[in-house]
mmCIF file of C-alpha atoms and ligand atoms in Angstrom:
data_model
loop_
_atom_site.group_PDB
_atom_site.id
_atom_site.type_symbol
_atom_site.label_atom_id
_atom_site.label_comp_id
_atom_site.label_asym_id
_atom_site.label_seq_id
_atom_site.Cartn_x
_atom_site.Cartn_y
_atom_site.Cartn_z
ATOM 1 C CA MET P 1 17.963 83.934 58.738
ATOM 2 C CA ILE P 2 19.539 80.513 59.431
ATOM 3 C CA LYS P 3 17.388 77.756 58.006
ATOM 4 C CA LYS P 4 17.803 74.079 58.754
ATOM 5 C CA LYS P 5 18.911 72.394 55.546
ATOM 6 C CA ILE P 6 16.788 69.696 53.968
ATOM 7 C CA ILE P 7 17.579 66.667 51.803
ATOM 8 C CA ILE P 8 14.608 65.148 49.959
ATOM 9 C CA GLY P 9 14.938 61.809 48.163
ATOM 10 C CA ASN P 10 12.652 61.363 45.157
ATOM 11 C CA TRP P 11 12.352 57.639 44.534
ATOM 12 C CA LYS P 12 10.101 58.227 41.477
ATOM 13 C CA MET P 13 8.452 54.926 40.405
ATOM 14 C CA ASN P 14 11.038 52.783 42.252
ATOM 15 C CA PRO P 15 11.709 50.188 43.561
ATOM 16 C CA LEU P 16 9.607 47.496 41.953
ATOM 17 C CA THR P 17 8.499 45.631 45.079
ATOM 18 C CA LEU P 18 7.384 46.536 48.593
ATOM 19 C CA LYS P 19 10.075 44.240 49.980
ATOM 20 C CA GLU P 20 12.790 46.196 48.207
ATOM 21 C CA ALA P 21 11.233 49.486 49.312
ATOM 22 C CA GLU P 22 11.255 48.375 52.958
ATOM 23 C CA LYS P 23 14.855 47.199 52.656
ATOM 24 C CA LEU P 24 16.014 50.451 51.064
ATOM 25 C CA TYR P 25 14.148 52.572 53.605
ATOM 26 C CA GLY P 26 15.591 50.533 56.473
ATOM 27 C CA GLU P 27 19.109 51.008 55.092
ATOM 28 C CA VAL P 28 18.567 54.743 54.656
ATOM 29 C CA ALA P 29 17.196 54.999 58.206
ATOM 30 C CA ALA P 30 20.280 53.219 59.566
ATOM 31 C CA GLY P 31 22.611 55.357 57.448
ATOM 32 C CA VAL P 32 21.193 58.669 58.686
ATOM 33 C CA SER P 33 20.523 57.666 62.301
ATOM 34 C CA ARG P 34 23.021 60.121 63.763
ATOM 35 C CA THR P 35 21.759 63.153 61.848
ATOM 36 C CA LYS P 36 21.018 66.210 63.978
ATOM 37 C CA ASN P 37 21.065 69.335 61.852
ATOM 38 C CA THR P 38 19.382 68.259 58.619
ATOM 39 C CA ASP P 39 15.743 67.561 57.806
ATOM 40 C CA ILE P 40 15.412 64.370 55.773
ATOM 41 C CA VAL P 41 12.444 63.421 53.600
ATOM 42 C CA ILE P 42 11.903 60.333 51.464
ATOM 43 C CA CYS P 43 9.218 60.416 48.754
ATOM 44 C CA PRO P 44 8.369 56.833 47.725
ATOM 45 C CA PRO P 45 5.530 55.765 45.424
ATOM 46 C CA PHE P 46 2.075 56.164 47.061
ATOM 47 C CA LEU P 47 1.688 52.437 47.492
ATOM 48 C CA TYR P 48 4.607 52.075 49.908
ATOM 49 C CA LEU P 49 3.891 55.084 52.104
ATOM 50 C CA GLU P 50 1.801 53.412 54.752
ATOM 51 C CA LYS P 51 4.116 50.419 55.138
ATOM 52 C CA LEU P 52 7.149 52.667 55.449
ATOM 53 C CA THR P 53 5.561 54.632 58.290
ATOM 54 C CA LYS P 54 5.831 51.398 60.296
ATOM 55 C CA ILE P 55 9.633 51.339 60.054
ATOM 56 C CA ARG P 56 10.973 53.100 63.116
ATOM 57 C CA THR P 57 13.111 56.164 62.528
ATOM 58 C CA SER P 58 12.946 59.553 64.148
ATOM 59 C CA LYS P 59 15.109 61.126 61.462
ATOM 60 C CA ILE P 60 13.079 60.700 58.298
ATOM 61 C CA LYS P 61 9.748 62.228 57.305
ATOM 62 C CA LEU P 62 7.764 60.780 54.441
ATOM 63 C CA GLY P 63 6.491 62.632 51.420
ATOM 64 C CA ALA P 64 4.350 61.819 48.391
ATOM 65 C CA GLN P 65 5.234 62.604 44.778
ATOM 66 C CA ASP P 66 1.867 64.160 43.934
ATOM 67 C CA ALA P 67 -1.596 64.764 45.405
ATOM 68 C CA PHE P 68 -4.980 65.607 43.997
ATOM 69 C CA ALA P 69 -6.372 69.073 44.662
ATOM 70 C CA GLY P 70 -9.769 68.100 46.079
ATOM 71 C CA ASP P 71 -10.569 66.213 49.263
ATOM 72 C CA VAL P 72 -13.171 63.447 49.152
ATOM 73 C CA GLY P 73 -15.434 62.720 46.223
ATOM 74 C CA ALA P 74 -15.854 61.274 42.776
ATOM 75 C CA PHE P 75 -12.289 61.533 41.467
ATOM 76 C CA THR P 76 -11.395 58.158 40.045
ATOM 77 C CA GLY P 77 -7.757 57.214 40.411
ATOM 78 C CA GLU P 78 -6.790 60.161 42.584
ATOM 79 C CA VAL P 79 -5.244 60.439 46.043
ATOM 80 C CA SER P 80 -5.902 63.563 48.125
ATOM 81 C CA SER P 81 -3.586 65.522 50.399
ATOM 82 C CA GLU P 82 -5.910 64.776 53.302
ATOM 83 C CA MET P 83 -5.506 61.035 52.742
ATOM 84 C CA LEU P 84 -1.758 61.424 52.541
ATOM 85 C CA TYR P 85 -1.581 63.379 55.777
ATOM 86 C CA GLU P 86 -3.801 60.867 57.502
ATOM 87 C CA ILE P 87 -1.554 57.977 56.443
ATOM 88 C CA GLY P 88 1.543 59.729 57.820
ATOM 89 C CA ALA P 89 3.009 61.747 54.934
ATOM 90 C CA ARG P 90 4.149 65.246 55.856
ATOM 91 C CA TYR P 91 5.500 66.523 52.521
ATOM 92 C CA VAL P 92 4.280 66.403 48.946
ATOM 93 C CA MET P 93 6.164 67.117 45.736
ATOM 94 C CA LEU P 94 4.102 69.153 43.280
ATOM 95 C CA GLY P 95 4.756 70.241 39.708
ATOM 96 C CA HIS P 96 7.608 67.838 39.027
ATOM 97 C CA SER P 97 8.741 68.086 35.406
ATOM 98 C CA GLU P 98 7.854 64.431 34.821
ATOM 99 C CA LYS P 99 4.243 65.300 35.793
ATOM 100 C CA ARG P 100 4.271 68.502 33.755
ATOM 101 C CA THR P 101 5.352 66.466 30.695
ATOM 102 C CA LEU P 102 2.166 64.433 31.142
ATOM 103 C CA GLY P 103 0.080 67.600 30.943
ATOM 104 C CA GLU P 104 0.069 69.140 34.412
ATOM 105 C CA SER P 105 -0.299 72.922 34.214
ATOM 106 C CA ASN P 106 0.646 75.710 36.609
ATOM 107 C CA ILE P 107 -3.064 76.120 37.348
ATOM 108 C CA ASP P 108 -3.308 72.439 38.332
ATOM 109 C CA VAL P 109 -0.232 72.810 40.539
ATOM 110 C CA ASN P 110 -1.683 75.921 42.188
ATOM 111 C CA LYS P 111 -4.858 74.036 43.142
ATOM 112 C CA LYS P 112 -2.850 71.089 44.459
ATOM 113 C CA LEU P 113 -0.617 73.415 46.457
ATOM 114 C CA LYS P 114 -3.579 75.028 48.171
ATOM 115 C CA GLY P 115 -5.038 71.590 48.934
ATOM 116 C CA ALA P 116 -1.711 70.439 50.367
ATOM 117 C CA LEU P 117 -1.417 73.465 52.646
ATOM 118 C CA ALA P 118 -5.004 73.092 53.832
ATOM 119 C CA SER P 119 -4.243 69.478 54.796
ATOM 120 C CA GLY P 120 -1.112 70.348 56.744
ATOM 121 C CA LEU P 121 1.407 69.016 54.218
ATOM 122 C CA HIS P 122 4.592 70.856 53.268
ATOM 123 C CA PRO P 123 4.449 71.374 49.483
ATOM 124 C CA VAL P 124 7.708 70.961 47.576
ATOM 125 C CA LEU P 125 7.019 73.053 44.495
ATOM 126 C CA CYS P 126 9.226 71.999 41.567
ATOM 127 C CA VAL P 127 10.110 74.598 38.948
ATOM 128 C CA GLY P 128 12.670 74.631 36.165
ATOM 129 C CA GLU P 129 13.238 75.160 32.487
ATOM 130 C CA THR P 130 13.548 72.512 29.804
ATOM 131 C CA VAL P 131 16.330 74.302 27.930
ATOM 132 C CA ARG P 132 18.699 77.201 28.567
ATOM 133 C CA ASP P 133 18.311 79.510 25.607
ATOM 134 C CA GLU P 134 20.771 82.283 24.767
ATOM 135 C CA ASN P 135 18.149 84.989 25.331
ATOM 136 C CA HIS P 136 17.678 83.897 28.945
ATOM 137 C CA GLY P 137 13.993 83.117 28.350
ATOM 138 C CA TYR P 138 14.324 80.543 31.126
ATOM 139 C CA PHE P 139 14.138 83.299 33.712
ATOM 140 C CA SER P 140 10.717 84.435 32.509
ATOM 141 C CA LEU P 141 9.556 80.828 32.369
ATOM 142 C CA VAL P 142 10.540 80.151 35.989
ATOM 143 C CA LYS P 143 9.011 83.499 36.995
ATOM 144 C CA MET P 144 5.728 82.485 35.380
ATOM 145 C CA GLN P 145 5.798 79.065 37.044
ATOM 146 C CA LEU P 146 6.295 80.721 40.437
ATOM 147 C CA GLU P 147 3.661 83.395 39.948
ATOM 148 C CA GLU P 148 0.999 81.021 38.654
ATOM 149 C CA CYS P 149 1.705 78.178 41.068
ATOM 150 C CA LEU P 150 1.803 80.507 44.109
ATOM 151 C CA LYS P 151 -1.221 82.594 43.140
ATOM 152 C CA GLY P 152 -3.466 83.300 46.144
ATOM 153 C CA ILE P 153 -1.024 81.813 48.678
ATOM 154 C CA SER P 154 -0.910 83.764 51.931
ATOM 155 C CA LYS P 155 2.292 85.086 53.481
ATOM 156 C CA SER P 156 1.600 83.048 56.584
ATOM 157 C CA SER P 157 1.861 79.789 54.580
ATOM 158 C CA LEU P 158 5.246 80.606 53.124
ATOM 159 C CA SER P 159 7.384 78.994 55.808
ATOM 160 C CA LYS P 160 5.760 75.637 54.956
ATOM 161 C CA ILE P 161 6.670 75.822 51.267
ATOM 162 C CA ILE P 162 9.870 74.552 49.683
ATOM 163 C CA ILE P 163 10.817 75.564 46.157
ATOM 164 C CA ALA P 164 12.878 72.988 44.278
ATOM 165 C CA TYR P 165 14.768 74.359 41.305
ATOM 166 C CA GLU P 166 15.184 71.448 38.902
ATOM 167 C CA PRO P 167 16.548 72.355 35.469
ATOM 168 C CA VAL P 168 14.981 69.642 33.323
ATOM 169 C CA TRP P 169 18.077 69.477 31.096
ATOM 170 C CA ALA P 170 20.107 68.270 34.087
ATOM 171 C CA ILE P 171 17.684 65.615 35.405
ATOM 172 C CA SER P 172 18.994 62.064 35.036
ATOM 173 C CA SER P 173 15.998 60.867 32.995
ATOM 174 C CA THR P 174 16.460 63.574 30.316
ATOM 175 C CA GLN P 175 18.024 62.317 27.081
ATOM 176 C CA ASN P 176 21.402 63.927 26.310
ATOM 177 C CA ARG P 177 21.296 65.589 29.697
ATOM 178 C CA LYS P 178 24.019 67.994 30.772
ATOM 179 C CA ASP P 179 25.491 68.673 34.187
ATOM 180 C CA ALA P 180 24.273 71.829 35.864
ATOM 181 C CA THR P 181 26.849 73.682 37.938
ATOM 182 C CA ALA P 182 26.634 75.283 41.356
ATOM 183 C CA ASP P 183 26.792 78.622 39.522
ATOM 184 C CA ASP P 184 23.663 77.704 37.517
ATOM 185 C CA SER P 185 21.940 76.859 40.779
ATOM 186 C CA ARG P 186 23.075 80.013 42.600
ATOM 187 C CA GLU P 187 22.020 82.304 39.759
ATOM 188 C CA MET P 188 18.523 80.821 39.723
ATOM 189 C CA ALA P 189 18.242 80.644 43.523
ATOM 190 C CA ILE P 190 18.952 84.391 43.715
ATOM 191 C CA PHE P 191 16.410 85.026 40.974
ATOM 192 C CA ILE P 192 13.756 82.899 42.708
ATOM 193 C CA ARG P 193 14.415 84.671 46.008
ATOM 194 C CA LYS P 194 13.930 88.016 44.261
ATOM 195 C CA ILE P 195 10.624 86.967 42.681
ATOM 196 C CA LEU P 196 9.417 85.779 46.086
ATOM 197 C CA SER P 197 10.550 88.981 47.825
ATOM 198 C CA ASP P 198 8.826 91.147 45.192
ATOM 199 C CA LYS P 199 5.609 89.181 45.693
ATOM 200 C CA PHE P 200 5.634 88.581 49.449
ATOM 201 C CA GLY P 201 8.099 91.005 51.025
ATOM 202 C CA LYS P 202 10.415 89.968 53.816
ATOM 203 C CA GLU P 203 8.353 86.866 54.689
ATOM 204 C CA ALA P 204 9.806 85.349 51.512
ATOM 205 C CA GLN P 205 13.018 84.736 53.439
ATOM 206 C CA SER P 206 11.349 81.839 55.235
ATOM 207 C CA VAL P 207 10.917 79.820 52.025
ATOM 208 C CA LYS P 208 13.549 77.139 51.516
ATOM 209 C CA ILE P 209 14.995 76.905 48.019
ATOM 210 C CA ILE P 210 16.641 73.617 47.102
ATOM 211 C CA TYR P 211 18.374 72.183 44.017
ATOM 212 C CA GLY P 212 17.656 68.955 42.138
ATOM 213 C CA GLY P 213 18.938 67.513 38.851
ATOM 214 C CA SER P 214 21.360 64.542 39.011
ATOM 215 C CA VAL P 215 22.841 65.757 42.264
ATOM 216 C CA ASN P 216 24.932 63.047 43.897
ATOM 217 C CA GLU P 217 27.402 62.339 46.679
ATOM 218 C CA ARG P 218 30.284 63.769 44.610
ATOM 219 C CA ASP P 219 28.857 67.195 43.814
ATOM 220 C CA ALA P 220 26.536 67.680 46.812
ATOM 221 C CA GLU P 221 29.159 69.661 48.691
ATOM 222 C CA ASP P 222 29.647 72.065 45.795
ATOM 223 C CA PHE P 223 25.897 72.651 45.364
ATOM 224 C CA LEU P 224 25.374 73.119 49.096
ATOM 225 C CA SER P 225 28.376 75.427 49.548
ATOM 226 C CA ASN P 226 28.172 77.423 46.337
ATOM 227 C CA GLY P 227 24.706 76.831 44.867
ATOM 228 C CA GLY P 228 22.859 79.352 47.032
ATOM 229 C CA VAL P 229 20.407 76.700 48.261
ATOM 230 C CA ASP P 230 19.000 75.359 51.530
ATOM 231 C CA GLY P 231 19.065 71.730 50.491
ATOM 232 C CA LEU P 232 18.972 69.150 47.716
ATOM 233 C CA LEU P 233 16.500 66.888 45.919
ATOM 234 C CA PRO P 234 18.353 63.821 44.633
ATOM 235 C CA GLY P 235 16.447 61.303 42.495
ATOM 236 C CA ARG P 236 18.679 58.509 41.243
ATOM 237 C CA ALA P 237 21.216 58.932 44.047
ATOM 238 C CA SER P 238 18.427 58.492 46.626
ATOM 239 C CA LEU P 239 17.901 54.894 45.443
ATOM 240 C CA ASP P 240 21.300 53.955 46.830
ATOM 241 C CA ALA P 241 21.201 54.099 50.637
ATOM 242 C CA LYS P 242 24.953 54.676 50.931
ATOM 243 C CA LYS P 243 24.971 57.539 48.433
ATOM 244 C CA PHE P 244 21.932 59.150 50.015
ATOM 245 C CA ALA P 245 23.389 58.852 53.522
ATOM 246 C CA LYS P 246 26.630 60.367 52.237
ATOM 247 C CA ILE P 247 24.735 63.376 50.853
ATOM 248 C CA VAL P 248 23.039 63.825 54.233
ATOM 249 C CA GLU P 249 26.399 63.513 55.999
ATOM 250 C CA ILE P 250 27.923 66.207 53.755
ATOM 251 C CA CYS P 251 25.001 68.475 54.570
ATOM 252 C CA GLU P 252 25.427 67.794 58.293
ATOM 253 C CA THR P 253 29.107 68.631 58.181
ATOM 254 C CA LEU P 254 28.456 71.901 56.384
ATOM 255 C CA SER P 255 25.678 72.835 58.828
ATOM 256 C CA ARG P 256 27.885 72.510 61.923
HETATM 257 P P1 PGA W 301 17.726 62.940 39.398
HETATM 258 O O1 PGA W 301 16.215 63.285 39.737
HETATM 259 O O2 PGA W 301 18.548 63.256 40.617
HETATM 260 O O3 PGA W 301 17.702 61.456 39.098
HETATM 261 O O4 PGA W 301 18.122 63.765 38.231
HETATM 262 C C1 PGA W 301 15.858 64.471 40.384
HETATM 263 C C2 PGA W 301 14.388 64.699 40.177
HETATM 264 O O5 PGA W 301 13.887 64.490 39.048
HETATM 265 O O6 PGA W 301 13.685 65.083 41.112
#
């Protein structure tokens, strides 16, 4: 099954001002304006989402970095998937390691994922181990993350879901981080595909699996060609319009 590749930029809590966010988004939009074969998503902080929907581009979809599981009600400080969809977001990242560090559990992610699907958003489910131990315990950890986060999800929803494999030890914000290789990515992508096939059967083929963890314009080609994935999730590199556009261009070239 040929799947359109996807590049998702995770801006995290950047940039500091709306003005800078609009400038960066405008530059990214200009840089990717000739894209044909790649889906492009930018996930800015909540606060900028609505303003960025006003910047004209037919190439980029917007995503949020989190969403609350419920819809309306007494949930101080939360933002629901329904609100995000209504404002123009079409994707939502869930279960990012930086949220899990703050206490988010697989059960929380599962509830959020169901809420996102019910609202029409594409969930980008982030999974990944903190360390790679010699006994390969990281496989069982990722398996558990997948099973618990996808509990009760119907086969018919699968084509909307993207799984992002993000080894925490390779993410740019991790202290003493190490580079992951395309082999690390491919090994886990195959494993994730197997878990999904065991659980859902052949419908699992429709799920996109992408890689994130300090991916940049220099190693994007290697990850896309040899990493067994359908796309990438750059964080730091997505804050530089030229670097991000270059990653998209590499993806385009490989998709031709
Ligand atoms: P990074 O971030 O590319 O800066 O490592 C990726 C992520 O955390 O999603």
